[in-house]
Amino acid sequence: MKVIIYPGSFDPITNGHLDVIERASKMCEHLIVSIIYNPNKTPLFTLEERFRQVKGAVEGYSNVTVETFTGLLAEYAQQKQAMGIVKGLRAISDFEYEFQMALMNRKLCPGIETIFLMTSNEYSFLSSSIVKEVARFGGCIKGLVPENVRKEVINKFSN
Ligand code: PNS
């Protein structure tokens, strides 16, 4: 079975991520959206919250599942017998870091390809960080994140 991994922090998942999920799900038999647990970072949402949010956002896609992982992505992808890792690219500024990670992941695990999907125009400005920044100061985030996530982001900053 052709498995592809879509890794990320998803803190929170945005409509830009969902766009990548929709397109990547058509390229494989099974897409695993893999949420990283990074003990060195303090995300806005806990791993459990992010897992629930992403699960809710992808429930319409029959070949997409959601998992969490920690440690090296290349090792995790190998365990999952994935043929590839998919990443979204928004701008040239994303490229340098993504290129470095892709080459390191290839060195760690030569059989796994990194596949880059160019962002759709409408999401080229969108990131989890900018959504949090706007929400923190009471700005409108409608249309930027899935509806099941929007209220949770707003609630987080209203407490
Ligand atoms: O959504 P993000 O925060 O941009 O995702 C970054 C992620 C999770 C893809 C990246 O940090 C990662 O792959 N972490 C796993 C640790 C690892 O394998 N590091 C070496 C990469 S070369």
XYZ file of N, CA and C and ligand atoms in Angstrom:
499
model
N 0.839 -1.199 0.000
C 0.000 0.000 0.000
C 0.877 1.252 0.000
N 0.539 2.187 -0.883
C 1.342 3.403 -0.973
C 0.955 4.366 0.154
N 1.888 4.514 1.112
C 1.623 5.361 2.289
C 2.466 6.631 2.200
N 1.842 7.767 2.481
C 2.568 9.040 2.564
C 2.291 9.655 3.940
N 3.348 10.265 4.484
C 3.239 10.927 5.787
C 3.180 12.444 5.573
N 2.260 13.102 6.255
C 2.243 14.575 6.263
C 2.509 15.017 7.708
N 3.774 15.378 7.997
C 4.126 15.708 9.387
C 3.987 17.197 9.682
N 3.803 17.515 10.942
C 3.783 18.926 11.316
C 3.394 19.115 12.759
N 3.444 20.382 13.180
C 3.030 20.715 14.548
C 1.510 20.890 14.610
N 0.949 21.437 13.556
C -0.502 21.652 13.475
C -1.019 22.359 14.738
N -0.401 23.485 15.042
C -0.716 24.210 16.287
C -1.243 25.601 15.989
N -2.451 25.730 15.420
C -3.404 24.692 15.072
C -3.329 24.371 13.572
N -4.080 23.338 13.159
C -4.239 23.045 11.728
C -4.931 24.243 11.068
N -4.463 24.596 9.858
C -5.072 25.716 9.116
C -5.724 25.176 7.833
N -6.416 26.065 7.145
C -6.999 25.652 5.862
C -5.916 25.425 4.808
N -4.750 26.008 5.013
C -3.607 25.735 4.129
C -3.148 24.287 4.301
N -3.067 23.826 5.559
C -2.737 22.415 5.807
C -3.799 21.509 5.160
N -5.066 21.900 5.349
C -6.154 21.052 4.810
C -6.079 20.935 3.297
N -5.678 22.024 2.654
C -5.518 22.029 1.198
C -4.434 21.014 0.789
N -3.328 20.995 1.535
C -2.264 20.021 1.249
C -2.797 18.599 1.488
N -3.545 18.417 2.576
C -4.094 17.088 2.895
C -4.996 16.605 1.759
N -5.880 17.479 1.307
C -6.802 17.090 0.233
C -6.034 16.658 -1.024
N -5.016 17.455 -1.388
C -4.282 17.148 -2.623
C -3.395 15.926 -2.451
N -2.751 15.800 -1.296
C -1.857 14.650 -1.068
C -2.658 13.348 -0.959
N -3.874 13.442 -0.444
C -4.687 12.218 -0.270
C -5.017 11.578 -1.621
N -4.959 12.384 -2.679
C -5.247 11.849 -4.024
C -4.012 11.200 -4.645
N -2.856 11.390 -3.991
C -1.603 10.873 -4.565
C -1.204 9.521 -3.982
N -1.962 9.041 -3.012
C -1.541 7.811 -2.332
C -2.767 7.022 -1.899
N -2.492 5.816 -1.403
C -3.613 5.012 -0.904
C -3.948 5.381 0.535
N -2.909 5.740 1.280
C -3.132 6.078 2.689
C -2.255 7.274 3.068
N -2.894 8.328 3.507
C -2.152 9.505 3.989
C -2.259 9.533 5.514
N -1.089 9.597 6.158
C -1.085 9.703 7.623
C -0.670 11.124 8.000
N -1.581 11.850 8.613
C -1.245 13.176 9.132
C -0.630 12.937 10.505
N 0.649 13.288 10.635
C 1.409 12.910 11.829
C 1.778 14.154 12.626
N 1.230 14.245 13.808
C 1.420 15.439 14.649
C 2.596 15.192 15.581
N 3.547 16.104 15.544
C 4.749 15.898 16.358
C 4.511 16.265 17.817
N 5.047 15.422 18.688
C 5.159 15.775 20.107
C 6.613 16.165 20.332
N 6.840 17.460 20.541
C 8.199 17.947 20.761
C 8.322 18.431 22.212
N 8.985 17.632 23.070
C 9.057 17.996 24.495
C 9.784 19.316 24.746
N 10.518 19.830 23.746
C 11.256 21.091 23.933
C 10.441 22.329 23.558
N 9.231 22.115 23.041
C 8.416 23.259 22.623
C 7.150 23.321 23.466
N 6.636 24.532 23.655
C 5.361 24.667 24.364
C 4.330 25.197 23.375
N 3.575 24.290 22.767
C 2.590 24.749 21.791
C 1.380 25.384 22.480
N 0.575 26.078 21.693
C -0.659 26.660 22.253
C -1.607 25.537 22.663
N -1.712 24.527 21.810
C -2.620 23.413 22.081
C -1.828 22.172 22.476
N -2.370 21.399 23.404
C -1.716 20.156 23.808
C -1.765 19.164 22.643
N -0.998 18.115 22.773
C -0.996 17.087 21.731
C -2.400 16.487 21.569
N -3.068 16.261 22.689
C -4.416 15.682 22.663
C -5.390 16.619 21.955
N -5.265 17.910 22.248
C -6.170 18.890 21.609
C -5.909 18.931 20.097
N -4.625 18.955 19.716
C -4.295 19.015 18.285
C -4.767 17.744 17.569
N -4.598 16.609 18.238
C -5.040 15.342 17.648
C -6.551 15.385 17.382
N -7.295 15.841 18.361
C -8.760 15.893 18.227
C -9.146 16.881 17.122
N -8.480 18.024 17.082
C -8.803 19.045 16.076
C -8.530 18.528 14.659
N -7.353 17.898 14.484
C -7.002 17.415 13.141
C -7.964 16.290 12.740
N -8.261 15.402 13.690
C -9.197 14.300 13.388
C -10.545 14.850 12.917
N -11.022 15.863 13.612
C -12.301 16.477 13.240
C -12.230 17.105 11.855
N -11.082 17.709 11.546
C -10.938 18.424 10.273
C -10.838 17.481 9.075
N -10.354 16.245 9.294
C -10.129 15.333 8.146
C -11.161 14.217 8.072
N -12.228 14.326 8.857
C -13.153 13.188 8.922
C -13.828 12.882 7.571
N -13.834 13.841 6.666
C -14.442 13.600 5.352
C -13.547 12.831 4.376
N -12.317 12.579 4.747
C -11.373 11.924 3.830
C -11.179 10.467 4.262
N -11.627 9.546 3.403
C -11.668 8.134 3.814
C -10.279 7.490 3.913
N -9.287 8.027 3.198
C -7.956 7.392 3.239
C -6.946 8.192 4.072
N -7.473 9.070 4.919
C -6.585 9.889 5.764
C -6.775 9.494 7.228
N -5.667 9.185 7.892
C -5.732 8.923 9.337
C -4.795 9.893 10.059
N -4.949 9.966 11.359
C -4.172 10.916 12.156
C -3.413 10.149 13.235
N -2.139 10.506 13.401
C -1.323 9.878 14.435
C -0.466 10.948 15.101
N 0.172 10.568 16.193
C 1.168 11.444 16.805
C 2.509 10.714 16.775
N 3.589 11.500 16.786
C 4.902 10.863 16.831
C 5.881 11.756 17.579
N 6.966 11.135 18.000
C 8.032 11.902 18.632
C 9.347 11.330 18.128
N 10.420 12.116 18.180
C 11.710 11.618 17.693
C 11.911 11.954 16.237
N 12.734 11.156 15.578
C 13.106 11.457 14.193
C 12.002 11.081 13.209
N 11.688 12.041 12.352
C 10.658 11.810 11.343
C 11.047 10.680 10.394
N 12.324 10.641 9.997
C 12.756 9.625 9.030
C 12.552 8.214 9.609
N 12.844 8.050 10.883
C 12.675 6.728 11.507
C 11.208 6.365 11.618
N 10.414 7.359 11.979
C 8.968 7.140 12.095
C 8.387 6.743 10.724
N 8.802 7.467 9.677
C 8.300 7.182 8.327
C 8.698 5.769 7.893
N 9.897 5.379 8.280
C 10.365 4.024 7.940
C 9.509 2.958 8.641
N 9.244 3.208 9.925
C 8.388 2.277 10.688
C 7.028 2.115 10.020
N 6.532 3.209 9.448
C 5.202 3.194 8.820
C 5.258 2.646 7.393
N 6.464 2.283 6.954
C 6.691 1.789 5.592
C 6.176 2.787 4.554
N 6.396 4.078 4.850
C 5.942 5.132 3.942
C 6.886 5.228 2.751
N 6.332 5.573 1.587
C 7.198 5.811 0.426
C 7.602 7.275 0.349
N 6.875 8.125 1.093
C 7.220 9.536 1.014
C 6.708 10.364 2.185
N 7.309 11.553 2.264
C 6.900 12.568 3.237
C 6.426 13.751 2.412
N 5.245 14.264 2.677
C 4.770 15.412 1.903
C 4.889 16.674 2.754
N 5.306 17.762 2.094
C 5.435 19.061 2.755
C 4.797 20.121 1.859
N 4.218 21.134 2.484
C 3.687 22.259 1.725
C 4.747 23.348 1.649
N 4.858 23.977 0.500
C 5.801 25.104 0.334
C 5.008 26.351 -0.006
N 5.191 27.387 0.807
C 4.432 28.616 0.559
C 5.243 29.646 -0.203
N 6.523 29.718 0.112
C 7.342 30.803 -0.452
C 8.789 30.352 -0.481
N 9.613 31.161 -1.133
C 11.047 30.832 -1.199
C 11.629 30.761 0.208
N 11.065 31.577 1.107
C 11.573 31.586 2.492
C 11.393 30.224 3.168
N 10.398 29.458 2.773
C 10.229 28.100 3.328
C 11.295 27.154 2.791
N 11.774 27.470 1.580
C 12.510 26.469 0.820
C 13.822 26.038 1.470
N 14.587 27.009 1.965
C 15.931 26.695 2.442
C 15.896 25.676 3.575
N 15.041 25.916 4.543
C 14.934 25.012 5.692
C 14.363 23.655 5.263
N 13.353 23.703 4.401
C 12.734 22.454 3.948
C 13.722 21.613 3.133
N 14.530 22.299 2.341
C 15.536 21.621 1.516
C 16.550 20.904 2.418
N 16.973 21.625 3.461
C 17.934 21.051 4.412
C 17.326 19.809 5.092
N 16.072 19.938 5.520
C 15.429 18.793 6.192
C 15.246 17.614 5.240
N 14.876 17.928 4.001
C 14.659 16.858 3.021
C 15.953 16.078 2.784
N 17.057 16.824 2.677
C 18.336 16.142 2.418
C 18.791 15.335 3.636
N 18.564 15.887 4.824
C 18.934 15.143 6.023
C 18.057 13.894 6.160
N 16.774 14.029 5.895
C 15.890 12.859 5.982
C 16.287 11.794 4.959
N 16.742 12.251 3.795
C 17.183 11.280 2.779
C 18.457 10.563 3.237
N 19.332 11.322 3.894
C 20.564 10.711 4.405
C 20.230 9.669 5.481
N 19.281 10.035 6.339
C 18.908 9.116 7.423
C 18.177 7.897 6.889
N 17.407 8.113 5.849
C 16.588 7.016 5.328
C 16.442 7.170 3.805
N 17.412 6.633 3.030
C 17.474 6.909 1.596
C 16.231 6.480 0.802
N 15.458 5.559 1.315
C 14.303 5.066 0.540
C 13.099 5.980 0.563
N 13.116 6.996 1.412
C 11.905 7.817 1.568
C 12.077 9.161 0.868
N 11.174 9.447 -0.051
C 11.242 10.702 -0.813
C 10.487 11.806 -0.082
N 10.986 13.032 -0.196
C 10.190 14.180 0.263
C 9.529 14.795 -0.959
N 8.225 14.967 -0.852
C 7.435 15.503 -1.964
C 6.926 16.883 -1.545
N 7.225 17.898 -2.361
C 6.772 19.252 -2.030
C 5.547 19.619 -2.859
N 4.528 20.096 -2.184
C 3.359 20.619 -2.888
C 3.350 22.132 -2.732
N 3.250 22.835 -3.869
C 3.187 24.294 -3.798
C 1.837 24.691 -3.233
N 1.856 25.674 -2.380
C 0.614 26.143 -1.786
C -0.354 26.652 -2.856
N -1.634 26.561 -2.548
C -2.606 27.237 -3.399
C -2.495 28.729 -3.094
N -2.684 29.555 -4.137
C -2.500 31.011 -3.994
C -3.180 31.592 -2.765
N -4.419 31.152 -2.554
C -5.222 31.763 -1.488
C -4.659 31.515 -0.088
N -3.760 30.519 0.030
C -3.211 30.208 1.355
C -1.733 30.558 1.485
N -1.197 31.265 0.510
C 0.249 31.488 0.505
C 0.708 32.350 1.686
N -0.201 33.122 2.262
C 0.143 34.002 3.400
C -0.128 33.344 4.743
N -0.692 32.139 4.708
C -1.274 31.560 5.929
C -0.290 30.666 6.672
N -0.255 30.805 7.990
C 0.533 29.904 8.831
C -0.159 29.807 10.185
N 0.162 28.765 10.925
C -0.411 28.628 12.273
C -0.032 29.836 13.125
N 1.218 30.305 12.967
C 1.690 31.425 13.795
C 0.885 32.693 13.526
N 0.604 32.955 12.242
C -0.092 34.208 11.928
C -1.550 34.131 12.388
N -2.124 32.922 12.341
C -3.497 32.741 12.844
C -3.530 33.050 14.345
N -2.527 32.555 15.078
C -2.492 32.790 16.530
C -2.291 34.271 16.830
N -1.439 34.905 16.031
C -1.161 36.335 16.225
C -2.441 37.166 16.029
N -3.187 36.840 14.975
C -4.417 37.586 14.690
C -5.449 37.326 15.789
N -5.602 36.055 16.170
C -6.610 35.693 17.178
C -6.268 36.296 18.544
N -4.984 36.333 18.848
C -4.537 36.879 20.150
C -5.058 38.314 20.361
N -5.119 39.074 19.249
C -5.564 40.466 19.364
C -7.009 40.659 18.874
N -7.745 39.556 18.830
C -9.179 39.649 18.558
C -9.547 39.787 17.096
N -8.606 39.563 16.188
C -8.906 39.658 14.745
C -9.717 38.464 14.257
N -10.322 38.627 13.088
C -11.191 37.582 12.537
C -10.355 36.483 11.861
N -10.576 35.249 12.258
C -9.834 34.129 11.642
C -10.783 33.205 10.864
N -11.959 33.713 10.542
C -12.909 32.912 9.750
C -12.308 32.627 8.374
N -12.424 31.407 7.938
C -11.909 31.022 6.623
C -10.421 30.680 6.628
N -9.777 30.858 7.790
C -8.339 30.565 7.866
C -8.058 29.197 8.481
N -8.964 28.769 9.342
C -8.825 27.454 9.993
C -10.156 26.723 9.860
N -10.140 25.376 9.981
C -11.414 24.655 9.922
C -12.355 25.161 11.019
N -13.641 25.093 10.749
C -14.633 25.648 11.686
C -14.558 25.001 13.065
N -14.272 23.674 13.110
C -14.197 23.008 14.422
C -13.024 23.544 15.253
N -12.071 24.169 14.596
C -10.867 24.658 15.284
C -11.003 26.142 15.657
N -11.755 26.873 14.847
C -11.838 28.334 15.016
C -12.274 28.717 16.433
N -13.339 28.063 16.904
C -13.852 28.429 18.233
C -12.828 28.106 19.314
N -12.097 27.016 19.115
C -11.105 26.629 20.126
C -9.962 27.640 20.194
N -9.584 28.171 19.027
C -8.503 29.177 19.014
C -8.988 30.438 19.726
N -10.207 30.856 19.392
C -10.762 32.069 20.015
C -10.870 31.874 21.534
N -11.380 30.695 21.937
C -11.535 30.426 23.388
C -10.196 30.457 24.110
N -9.182 29.923 23.455
C -7.867 29.866 24.096
C -7.400 31.273 24.496
N -7.679 32.252 23.629
C -7.192 33.597 23.910
C -8.171 34.428 24.742
N -9.400 33.920 24.897
C -10.338 34.705 25.692
C -10.236 34.353 27.176
N -9.496 33.264 27.491
C -9.354 32.870 28.910
C -8.239 33.672 29.596
O 4.711 22.190 11.323
P 6.197 22.281 11.559
O 6.484 22.711 12.978
O 6.878 23.149 10.542
O 6.788 20.789 11.372
C 8.156 20.541 11.532
C 8.449 19.026 11.525
C 7.594 18.292 12.547
C 8.143 18.472 10.162
C 9.956 18.877 11.839
O 10.253 19.612 12.998
C 10.384 17.447 12.038
O 10.489 16.705 11.093
N 10.613 17.051 13.307
C 11.000 15.707 13.666
C 12.428 15.653 14.205
C 13.398 15.345 13.087
O 13.293 14.365 12.379
N 14.361 16.259 12.916
C 15.332 16.183 11.870
C 14.771 16.781 10.597
S 15.965 16.775 9.383
